[in-house]
Amino acid sequence: MLLQNQTVLVTGAGRGLGHHLAQSFADEGAAVVVNYRNSSDAAHALARKIGSDRAVALAADVTDPAQVGGMLAQAGKHFGRPVTTVVNNALPDFSFNGDARRRADEIGYGDFAARLDGIVGGAVNTIQAALPGMREAGGGSVINIGTNLFQNPVVPYHDYTAAKAALLSLTRTFAADLGPEGIRVNMVSGGLLRTTDASAATPEEVFELIAASTPLRKVTTPEDFAAAVLFFASDWSRAVTGQNLVVDGGLVMN
């Protein structure tokens, strides 16, 4: 129960991977802020399932600093203590559909700007809003959610991958800047997970192909991925910062 004294914000936790991450933190005894923008029903259902003493569902668009600040203030009032762990998982206005993605000769910079605003801008907003509470608590942890598409760009998610690469840079520079205050910043990167909302339409033969390509001969599950995120939030990783851990069964080695 290394997380039972932590208050954790998971952005984009109403659905998909974020839902699994929030539940995993709750299972380990942490208090959880289930952030959502559009998935109100699912977010509130998850919070009710966990219980009001250890979970609260709060709406906020992570691209809006005022909304993010208000969310952190509400969370502090609800739990009576500040958020000490931030998981930047939200991915505003993006759909995982490889067949519908614009190719290199079609995509415009507006697509890149939108992803940078949502992924990098959202992370900056949540981290900055949480910093006063982390300083009050004497430290904290930030876990940014990345992707293995840096090393294995099998799908033309040009804007998404570029923004996640920028988020990796932010992970390292913020780690260097905030480390003297006991605030650690790391990234956990995955690939196709079996199964989330993003991969629900993936054909079985694709899962089988990926499994056969990994040393572990299996597709990573949301639970597998969440375990690595929990590690970075726990005191077990107290000497680790500025790192990017790829959790994909070894697929990244290919």
Short mmCIF file of C-alpha atoms in Angstrom, two decimals:
data_model
loop_
_atom_site.label_atom_id
_atom_site.label_comp_id
_atom_site.label_asym_id
_atom_site.label_seq_id
_atom_site.Cartn_x
_atom_site.Cartn_y
_atom_site.Cartn_z
CA MET A 1 0.00 0.00 0.00
CA LEU A 2 2.74 2.43 -1.00
CA LEU A 3 0.18 4.80 -2.51
CA GLN A 4 -2.41 4.99 0.27
CA ASN A 5 -1.34 8.47 1.40
CA GLN A 6 -1.30 9.93 -2.10
CA THR A 7 -3.86 12.06 -3.89
CA VAL A 8 -3.63 11.33 -7.61
CA LEU A 9 -4.99 13.29 -10.55
CA VAL A 10 -5.55 11.21 -13.70
CA THR A 11 -6.53 13.39 -16.64
CA GLY A 12 -8.89 11.95 -19.24
CA ALA A 13 -9.97 9.27 -16.75
CA GLY A 14 -13.59 8.98 -17.83
CA ARG A 15 -12.79 6.37 -20.45
CA GLY A 16 -10.09 4.24 -22.05
CA LEU A 17 -6.65 3.92 -20.50
CA GLY A 18 -7.34 6.75 -18.06
CA HIS A 19 -10.23 4.79 -16.57
CA HIS A 20 -7.95 1.79 -15.99
CA LEU A 21 -5.26 4.00 -14.46
CA ALA A 22 -7.66 5.66 -12.04
CA GLN A 23 -9.06 2.28 -10.95
CA SER A 24 -5.54 0.88 -10.47
CA PHE A 25 -4.55 3.76 -8.20
CA ALA A 26 -7.75 3.32 -6.21
CA ASP A 27 -7.08 -0.42 -5.87
CA GLU A 28 -3.78 0.46 -4.18
CA GLY A 29 -5.45 2.77 -1.68
CA ALA A 30 -4.79 6.17 -3.28
CA ALA A 31 -7.32 8.98 -3.40
CA VAL A 32 -8.13 9.68 -7.04
CA VAL A 33 -9.32 12.70 -8.99
CA VAL A 34 -11.17 11.31 -12.02
CA ASN A 35 -10.82 14.13 -14.54
CA TYR A 36 -13.06 14.27 -17.60
CA ARG A 37 -14.18 16.71 -20.25
CA ASN A 38 -17.03 14.98 -22.07
CA SER A 39 -17.36 11.55 -20.41
CA SER A 40 -19.39 12.74 -17.43
CA ASP A 41 -21.51 9.64 -16.88
CA ALA A 42 -18.58 7.21 -17.03
CA ALA A 43 -16.38 9.40 -14.81
CA HIS A 44 -19.02 9.80 -12.13
CA ALA A 45 -19.86 6.09 -12.27
CA LEU A 46 -16.21 5.25 -11.65
CA ALA A 47 -16.00 7.69 -8.75
CA ARG A 48 -19.14 6.21 -7.19
CA LYS A 49 -17.74 2.70 -7.61
CA ILE A 50 -14.53 3.66 -5.78
CA GLY A 51 -16.38 5.65 -3.12
CA SER A 52 -16.62 9.36 -2.31
CA ASP A 53 -14.00 9.09 0.44
CA ARG A 54 -11.35 8.09 -2.11
CA ALA A 55 -12.56 9.41 -5.46
CA VAL A 56 -14.11 12.48 -6.98
CA ALA A 57 -15.05 13.09 -10.63
CA LEU A 58 -14.22 16.62 -11.76
CA ALA A 59 -14.73 18.23 -15.15
CA ALA A 60 -11.98 20.34 -16.69
CA ASP A 61 -10.59 20.95 -20.15
CA VAL A 62 -6.84 20.50 -19.63
CA THR A 63 -6.11 23.07 -22.34
CA ASP A 64 -7.74 25.77 -20.18
CA PRO A 65 -5.48 26.84 -17.27
CA ALA A 66 -8.38 28.41 -15.36
CA GLN A 67 -10.42 25.19 -15.50
CA VAL A 68 -7.42 23.13 -14.43
CA GLY A 69 -6.71 25.45 -11.51
CA GLY A 70 -10.32 25.25 -10.42
CA MET A 71 -10.21 21.45 -10.58
CA LEU A 72 -7.12 21.27 -8.36
CA ALA A 73 -8.75 23.62 -5.86
CA GLN A 74 -11.92 21.49 -5.79
CA ALA A 75 -9.86 18.33 -5.31
CA GLY A 76 -7.99 19.88 -2.39
CA LYS A 77 -11.25 20.84 -0.70
CA HIS A 78 -12.78 17.42 -1.29
CA PHE A 79 -9.88 15.42 0.15
CA GLY A 80 -8.48 17.99 2.57
CA ARG A 81 -5.01 17.59 1.11
CA PRO A 82 -3.26 18.53 -2.13
CA VAL A 83 -2.72 16.45 -5.24
CA THR A 84 0.76 14.93 -5.03
CA THR A 85 0.76 12.80 -8.18
CA VAL A 86 -0.30 13.92 -11.66
CA VAL A 87 -0.83 11.48 -14.52
CA ASN A 88 -1.06 13.35 -17.82
CA ASN A 89 -3.15 10.98 -19.90
CA ALA A 90 -5.76 13.26 -21.55
CA LEU A 91 -5.78 13.39 -25.34
CA PRO A 92 -8.28 16.06 -26.41
CA ASP A 93 -9.98 15.79 -29.79
CA PHE A 94 -7.98 12.91 -31.21
CA SER A 95 -9.23 9.70 -32.75
CA PHE A 96 -7.09 6.57 -33.19
CA ASN A 97 -7.98 5.57 -36.74
CA GLY A 98 -4.97 4.78 -38.89
CA ASP A 99 -7.00 4.49 -42.09
CA ALA A 100 -8.35 8.03 -41.68
CA ARG A 101 -5.07 9.75 -40.84
CA ARG A 102 -3.63 12.36 -43.20
CA ARG A 103 -0.41 11.37 -44.92
CA ALA A 104 2.76 13.43 -45.09
CA ASP A 105 1.66 15.29 -48.22
CA GLU A 106 -1.78 16.12 -46.76
CA ILE A 107 -1.37 17.01 -43.10
CA GLY A 108 -1.21 20.67 -42.18
CA TYR A 109 0.51 22.43 -39.32
CA GLY A 110 -2.88 23.12 -37.75
CA ASP A 111 -3.09 19.41 -36.88
CA PHE A 112 0.29 19.58 -35.16
CA ALA A 113 -0.67 22.75 -33.28
CA ALA A 114 -3.88 21.14 -32.02
CA ARG A 115 -2.02 18.08 -30.71
CA LEU A 116 0.70 20.22 -29.11
CA ASP A 117 -1.95 22.33 -27.40
CA GLY A 118 -3.77 19.29 -26.06
CA ILE A 119 -0.83 17.06 -25.13
CA VAL A 120 1.96 19.46 -24.18
CA GLY A 121 -0.18 22.45 -23.22
CA GLY A 122 -2.46 20.24 -21.16
CA ALA A 123 0.50 18.75 -19.31
CA VAL A 124 2.01 22.15 -18.59
CA ASN A 125 -1.31 23.37 -17.21
CA THR A 126 -1.83 20.42 -14.88
CA ILE A 127 1.76 20.37 -13.62
CA GLN A 128 1.81 24.08 -12.92
CA ALA A 129 -1.55 23.94 -11.14
CA ALA A 130 -0.34 21.05 -8.95
CA LEU A 131 3.05 22.52 -8.06
CA PRO A 132 1.93 24.59 -5.04
CA GLY A 133 0.37 21.51 -3.46
CA MET A 134 3.40 19.35 -4.20
CA ARG A 135 5.67 21.96 -2.66
CA GLU A 136 3.42 22.11 0.38
CA ALA A 137 3.68 18.32 0.68
CA GLY A 138 7.46 18.36 0.24
CA GLY A 139 7.54 16.60 -3.12
CA GLY A 140 5.50 14.86 -5.76
CA SER A 141 5.46 12.83 -8.93
CA VAL A 142 4.39 13.53 -12.50
CA ILE A 143 3.87 10.67 -14.94
CA ASN A 144 3.36 11.65 -18.57
CA ILE A 145 1.82 9.08 -20.92
CA GLY A 146 3.86 8.62 -24.07
CA THR A 147 3.97 6.24 -27.04
CA ASN A 148 6.30 3.68 -28.60
CA LEU A 149 5.58 5.23 -32.00
CA PHE A 150 8.78 7.27 -31.54
CA GLN A 151 10.75 4.10 -32.20
CA ASN A 152 8.18 2.11 -34.15
CA PRO A 153 6.12 4.48 -36.36
CA VAL A 154 3.89 1.84 -37.91
CA VAL A 155 0.86 4.16 -38.11
CA PRO A 156 1.01 7.66 -39.65
CA TYR A 157 -0.07 9.54 -36.52
CA HIS A 158 2.29 12.36 -37.47
CA ASP A 159 0.80 15.06 -35.25
CA TYR A 160 0.20 12.74 -32.28
CA THR A 161 3.70 11.29 -32.35
CA ALA A 162 5.35 14.70 -32.73
CA ALA A 163 3.42 16.05 -29.75
CA LYS A 164 4.30 13.02 -27.63
CA ALA A 165 7.96 13.51 -28.60
CA ALA A 166 7.70 17.10 -27.39
CA LEU A 167 6.13 15.78 -24.17
CA LEU A 168 9.18 13.56 -23.68
CA SER A 169 11.41 16.62 -23.97
CA LEU A 170 9.24 18.43 -21.44
CA THR A 171 9.48 15.38 -19.17
CA ARG A 172 13.26 15.66 -19.10
CA THR A 173 13.56 19.41 -18.80
CA PHE A 174 10.91 19.61 -16.05
CA ALA A 175 12.63 16.73 -14.26
CA ALA A 176 15.87 18.71 -14.20
CA ASP A 177 14.13 21.91 -13.11
CA LEU A 178 11.90 20.42 -10.39
CA GLY A 179 14.20 17.71 -9.07
CA PRO A 180 15.80 19.90 -6.37
CA GLU A 181 12.31 20.31 -4.87
CA GLY A 182 11.75 16.56 -4.63
CA ILE A 183 9.36 16.51 -7.60
CA ARG A 184 10.01 13.69 -10.05
CA VAL A 185 8.86 13.73 -13.69
CA ASN A 186 8.83 10.56 -15.79
CA MET A 187 7.11 9.11 -18.85
CA VAL A 188 5.56 5.70 -19.47
CA SER A 189 5.10 4.84 -23.15
CA GLY A 190 3.00 2.07 -24.60
CA GLY A 191 1.73 0.83 -27.90
CA LEU A 192 -1.50 -0.92 -28.79
CA LEU A 193 -3.19 -2.12 -25.61
CA ARG A 194 -5.57 -5.05 -25.30
CA THR A 195 -8.15 -3.65 -24.88
CA THR A 196 -9.17 0.00 -24.44
CA ASP A 197 -11.64 2.25 -26.22
CA ALA A 198 -8.85 3.20 -28.61
CA SER A 199 -8.17 -0.40 -29.62
CA ALA A 200 -11.71 -1.81 -29.41
CA ALA A 201 -12.08 -1.96 -33.20
CA THR A 202 -8.69 -3.58 -33.77
CA PRO A 203 -9.01 -6.91 -35.66
CA GLU A 204 -7.91 -10.04 -33.81
CA GLU A 205 -5.27 -10.78 -36.45
CA VAL A 206 -3.54 -7.47 -35.62
CA PHE A 207 -3.33 -8.43 -31.95
CA GLU A 208 -1.96 -11.82 -32.94
CA LEU A 209 0.67 -10.24 -35.21
CA ILE A 210 1.83 -7.88 -32.46
CA ALA A 211 1.95 -10.69 -29.89
CA ALA A 212 4.09 -12.80 -32.22
CA SER A 213 6.49 -9.87 -32.67
CA THR A 214 7.20 -9.43 -28.96
CA PRO A 215 9.67 -11.45 -26.86
CA LEU A 216 6.88 -12.07 -24.33
CA ARG A 217 4.51 -13.26 -27.09
CA LYS A 218 1.65 -11.20 -25.72
CA VAL A 219 -0.04 -7.86 -26.23
CA THR A 220 0.28 -5.47 -23.30
CA THR A 221 -2.91 -4.99 -21.31
CA PRO A 222 -4.07 -1.80 -19.58
CA GLU A 223 -3.31 -3.54 -16.27
CA ASP A 224 0.27 -4.25 -17.41
CA PHE A 225 0.68 -0.63 -18.37
CA ALA A 226 -0.88 0.68 -15.17
CA ALA A 227 1.58 -1.34 -13.08
CA ALA A 228 4.47 0.67 -14.55
CA VAL A 229 2.65 3.94 -13.87
CA LEU A 230 2.10 2.88 -10.26
CA PHE A 231 5.82 2.18 -9.95
CA PHE A 232 6.71 5.74 -10.96
CA ALA A 233 4.16 7.12 -8.51
CA SER A 234 5.47 5.02 -5.63
CA ASP A 235 8.48 5.42 -3.37
CA TRP A 236 10.04 2.44 -5.11
CA SER A 237 11.08 4.86 -7.88
CA ARG A 238 12.24 7.57 -5.47
CA ALA A 239 15.62 7.88 -7.22
CA VAL A 240 14.20 7.82 -10.77
CA THR A 241 13.36 10.95 -12.75
CA GLY A 242 13.57 12.16 -16.34
CA GLN A 243 13.06 8.63 -17.68
CA ASN A 244 10.90 7.14 -20.43
CA LEU A 245 9.92 3.53 -19.81
CA VAL A 246 8.49 1.73 -22.83
CA VAL A 247 5.94 -0.90 -21.78
CA ASP A 248 5.08 -2.96 -24.87
CA GLY A 249 6.30 -6.48 -24.20
CA GLY A 250 9.64 -5.75 -25.88
CA LEU A 251 8.11 -4.81 -29.24
CA VAL A 252 10.24 -1.66 -29.29
CA MET A 253 13.37 -3.79 -29.71
CA ASN A 254 12.35 -4.91 -33.20
#
